[in-house]
Coordinates of C-alpha atoms in Angstrom, one line a residue:
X1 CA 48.9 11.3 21.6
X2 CA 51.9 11.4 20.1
X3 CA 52.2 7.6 19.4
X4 CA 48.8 8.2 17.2
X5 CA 50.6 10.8 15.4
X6 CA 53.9 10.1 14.6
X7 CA 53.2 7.6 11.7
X8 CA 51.9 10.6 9.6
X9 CA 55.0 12.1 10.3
X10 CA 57.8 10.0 9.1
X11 CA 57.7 8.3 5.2
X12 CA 59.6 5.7 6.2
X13 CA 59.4 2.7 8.7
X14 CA 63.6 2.3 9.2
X15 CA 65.1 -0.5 10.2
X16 CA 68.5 -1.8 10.4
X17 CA 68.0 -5.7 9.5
X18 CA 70.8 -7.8 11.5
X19 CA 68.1 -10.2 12.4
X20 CA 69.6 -13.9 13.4
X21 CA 68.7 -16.0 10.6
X22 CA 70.7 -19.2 10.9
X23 CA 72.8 -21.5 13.5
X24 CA 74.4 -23.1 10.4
X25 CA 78.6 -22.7 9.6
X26 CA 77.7 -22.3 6.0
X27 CA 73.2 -21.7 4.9
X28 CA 72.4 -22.0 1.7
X29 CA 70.1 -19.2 0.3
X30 CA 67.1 -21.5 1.5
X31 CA 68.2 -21.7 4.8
X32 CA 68.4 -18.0 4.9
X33 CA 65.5 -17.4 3.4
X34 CA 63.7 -19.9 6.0
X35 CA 65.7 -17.9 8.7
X36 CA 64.0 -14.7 7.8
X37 CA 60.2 -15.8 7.1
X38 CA 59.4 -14.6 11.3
X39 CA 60.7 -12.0 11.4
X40 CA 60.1 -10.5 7.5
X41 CA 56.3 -11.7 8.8
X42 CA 56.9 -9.3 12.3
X43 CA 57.9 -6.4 10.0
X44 CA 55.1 -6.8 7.7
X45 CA 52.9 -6.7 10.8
X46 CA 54.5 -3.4 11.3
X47 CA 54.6 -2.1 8.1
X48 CA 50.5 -2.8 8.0
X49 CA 49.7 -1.3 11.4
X50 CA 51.7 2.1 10.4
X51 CA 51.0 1.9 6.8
X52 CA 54.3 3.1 5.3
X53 CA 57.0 1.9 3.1
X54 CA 60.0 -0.4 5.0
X55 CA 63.6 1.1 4.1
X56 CA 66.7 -1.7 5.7
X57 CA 68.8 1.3 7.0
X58 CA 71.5 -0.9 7.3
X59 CA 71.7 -4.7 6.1
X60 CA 74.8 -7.2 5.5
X61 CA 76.6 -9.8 6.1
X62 CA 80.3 -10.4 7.1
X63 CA 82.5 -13.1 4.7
X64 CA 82.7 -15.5 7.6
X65 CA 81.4 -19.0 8.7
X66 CA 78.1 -18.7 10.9
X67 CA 77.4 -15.0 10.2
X68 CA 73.4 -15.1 10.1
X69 CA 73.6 -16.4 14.0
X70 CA 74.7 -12.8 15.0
X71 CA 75.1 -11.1 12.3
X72 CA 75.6 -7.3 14.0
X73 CA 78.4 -8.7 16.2
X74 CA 81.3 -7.0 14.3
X75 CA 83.8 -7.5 17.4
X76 CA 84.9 -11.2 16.1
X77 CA 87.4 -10.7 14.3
X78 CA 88.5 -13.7 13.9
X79 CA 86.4 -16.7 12.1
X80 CA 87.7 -18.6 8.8
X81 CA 86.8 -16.5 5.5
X82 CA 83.4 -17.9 4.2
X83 CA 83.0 -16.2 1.1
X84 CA 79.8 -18.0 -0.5
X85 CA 78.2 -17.8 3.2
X86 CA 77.9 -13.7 2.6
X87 CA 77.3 -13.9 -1.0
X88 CA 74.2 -16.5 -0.4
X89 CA 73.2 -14.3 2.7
X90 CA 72.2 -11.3 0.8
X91 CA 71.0 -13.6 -2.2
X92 CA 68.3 -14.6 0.2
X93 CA 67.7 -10.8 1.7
X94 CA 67.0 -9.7 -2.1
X95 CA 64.7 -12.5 -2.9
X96 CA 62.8 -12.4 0.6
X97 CA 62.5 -8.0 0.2
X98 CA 63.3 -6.7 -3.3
X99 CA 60.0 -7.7 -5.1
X100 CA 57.6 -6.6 -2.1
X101 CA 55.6 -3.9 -3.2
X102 CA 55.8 -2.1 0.4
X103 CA 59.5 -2.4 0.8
X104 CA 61.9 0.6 -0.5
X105 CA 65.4 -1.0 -0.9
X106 CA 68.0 -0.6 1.6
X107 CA 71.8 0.6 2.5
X108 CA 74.1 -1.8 2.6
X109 CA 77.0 -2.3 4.9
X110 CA 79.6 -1.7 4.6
X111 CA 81.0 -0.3 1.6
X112 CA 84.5 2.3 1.6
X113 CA 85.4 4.9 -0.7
X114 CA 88.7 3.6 -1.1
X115 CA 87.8 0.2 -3.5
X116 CA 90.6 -0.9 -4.6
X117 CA 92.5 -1.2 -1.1
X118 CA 89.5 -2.7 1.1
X119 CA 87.7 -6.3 0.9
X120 CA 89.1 -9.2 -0.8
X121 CA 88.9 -12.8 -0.6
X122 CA 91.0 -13.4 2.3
X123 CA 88.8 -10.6 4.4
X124 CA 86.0 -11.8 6.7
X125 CA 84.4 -8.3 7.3
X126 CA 81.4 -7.3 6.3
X127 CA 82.4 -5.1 3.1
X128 CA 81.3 -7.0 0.1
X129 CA 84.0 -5.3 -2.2
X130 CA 86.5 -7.2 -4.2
X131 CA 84.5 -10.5 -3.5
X132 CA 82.2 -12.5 -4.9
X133 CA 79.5 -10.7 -3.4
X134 CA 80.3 -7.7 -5.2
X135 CA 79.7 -9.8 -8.1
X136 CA 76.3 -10.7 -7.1
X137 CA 75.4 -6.9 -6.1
X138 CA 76.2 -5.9 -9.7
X139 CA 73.7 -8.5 -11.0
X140 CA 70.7 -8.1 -8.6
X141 CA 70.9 -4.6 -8.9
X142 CA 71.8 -4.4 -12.4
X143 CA 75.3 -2.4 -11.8

């Protein structure tokens, strides 16, 4: 009973979207983008069955070579600085999600009160601040 009715509970089908996407050192947007088609296809299978706008309650990417094989494991710290790897991984998230008329938008991770002192282009975490993927944020989303 309670699987029938909790759909018309909730207005939001939340997910947080570190989904592996790539085996490469360094995609491209298109091998993102390629990356995500099955399983953008098994959450639109979702979204259909429960009828109700998809929100990413987390999404990113660290600044670091091969970060779309695992990209939740935030334990490896170490991992040469691959700047244009993050900033063409969420390239490829905003073209795959931001013009679908049942997705919402999406938090990304992780960003720190504190801009001035955190990020940068020797950092390989996943904070986009002070890097070229800051840049790119501030077009997509008109910032």
């Amino acid at each position: 009973m309670l699987a029938s009715t909790f759909p018309k509970e909730i207005d939001y089908i939340g997910i947080d979207a570190y989904f592996p996407v790539s085996d490469l050192k360094s995609p491209t947007v298109a091998d993102y983008e390629a990356g995500w088609q099955p399983h953008k296809q098994a959450i639109l299978k979702l979204q259909k069955s429960v009828k109700k706008p998809v929100l990413f309650t987390e999404f990113g990417y660290r600044s670091v070579d091969f970060n779309g094989k695992e990209p939740w494991d935030s334990n490896r710290i170490e991992g040469s600085v691959n700047l244009q790897a993050q900033a063409n991984a969420l390239q490829a998230i905003h073209n795959q999600f931001w013009q679908e008329e049942w997705f919402a938008g999406g938090f990304i991770w992780k960003w720190f009160h504190r801009h001035a002192n955190v990020g940068g282009e020797k950092n390989n975490r996943f904070t986009p601040q002070n890097k070229p993927a800051e840049e790119l944020i501030r077009k997509l989303y008109g910032l």
